[in-house]
Coordinates of C-alpha atoms in Angstrom, one line a residue:
M1 CA 107.8 122.7 73.9
K2 CA 109.2 119.4 72.5
I3 CA 107.9 115.8 72.5
T4 CA 109.5 113.9 75.2
R5 CA 108.9 110.2 76.8
D6 CA 109.5 109.9 80.5
P7 CA 109.1 106.1 81.8
G8 CA 107.5 107.3 85.1
H9 CA 104.8 109.0 82.9
S10 CA 102.2 107.5 81.0
D11 CA 104.1 104.1 80.2
G12 CA 106.9 106.0 78.5
A13 CA 104.5 107.4 75.5
P14 CA 105.6 110.6 73.7
T15 CA 104.1 113.8 75.8
I16 CA 104.6 117.3 75.5
E17 CA 106.6 118.4 77.2
G18 CA 105.6 120.4 80.6
T19 CA 101.7 119.2 79.8
G20 CA 102.2 116.0 80.5
I21 CA 99.5 115.7 77.7
R22 CA 100.3 113.0 75.6
V23 CA 100.5 113.1 71.4
K24 CA 98.1 110.1 70.7
D25 CA 95.4 112.3 73.1
V26 CA 96.6 114.9 70.7
A27 CA 96.0 112.7 67.8
V28 CA 92.8 111.1 68.3
A29 CA 91.2 114.3 69.5
Y30 CA 91.9 115.6 65.9
E31 CA 91.7 112.2 63.4
H32 CA 88.8 110.6 65.1
S33 CA 87.4 113.2 67.0
G34 CA 87.5 116.2 63.9
Y35 CA 88.8 118.5 66.5
E36 CA 90.3 121.4 64.5
P37 CA 93.9 122.6 65.6
D38 CA 92.9 125.3 66.9
E39 CA 89.7 123.8 69.2
I40 CA 92.2 121.0 70.7
T41 CA 94.1 124.1 71.8
Q42 CA 90.7 125.2 73.7
L43 CA 90.2 121.6 74.8
Y44 CA 94.0 121.9 76.3
P45 CA 94.4 125.0 77.4
D46 CA 97.9 123.9 78.4
L47 CA 99.1 123.9 75.0
T48 CA 99.8 126.5 71.8
L49 CA 98.5 126.0 68.7
S50 CA 102.4 125.1 67.8
D51 CA 102.9 122.7 70.3
V52 CA 99.2 121.0 68.5
H53 CA 101.1 121.2 65.2
R54 CA 104.3 119.8 66.8
A55 CA 102.1 116.5 68.0
L56 CA 100.4 116.0 65.0
A57 CA 103.8 116.2 63.1
Y58 CA 105.6 113.7 65.5
Y59 CA 102.4 111.2 65.1
Y60 CA 102.2 111.4 61.7
D61 CA 106.5 111.1 61.0
H62 CA 105.8 108.1 63.9
I63 CA 102.3 107.1 62.8
D64 CA 103.3 103.2 62.5
D65 CA 104.7 103.0 65.8
F66 CA 100.9 104.1 67.2
R67 CA 99.1 102.2 64.7
S68 CA 100.7 98.8 66.1
A69 CA 100.9 100.0 69.7
P70 CA 98.7 97.9 71.5
S71 CA 95.5 99.6 72.3
E72 CA 94.7 100.6 75.8
S73 CA 91.3 98.5 75.3
A74 CA 92.7 95.4 74.5
S75 CA 94.4 95.4 77.9
A76 CA 91.5 95.5 79.9

């Protein structure tokens, strides 16, 4: 699977193709909640370990975009 952006889903946020799971959600589970990649596959059973690593690679390759994006809580 690959990382895609669909304006009709998750406001165009990068997601893991075929799952609807946002890259941001995988990154938060890893970076902020402390889950290991294999634990993330348990949180999101639709993901393979390869999907998790692909999402994390995408996140770190585009980290400035993610960190500069307005947070969802700021818009509430």
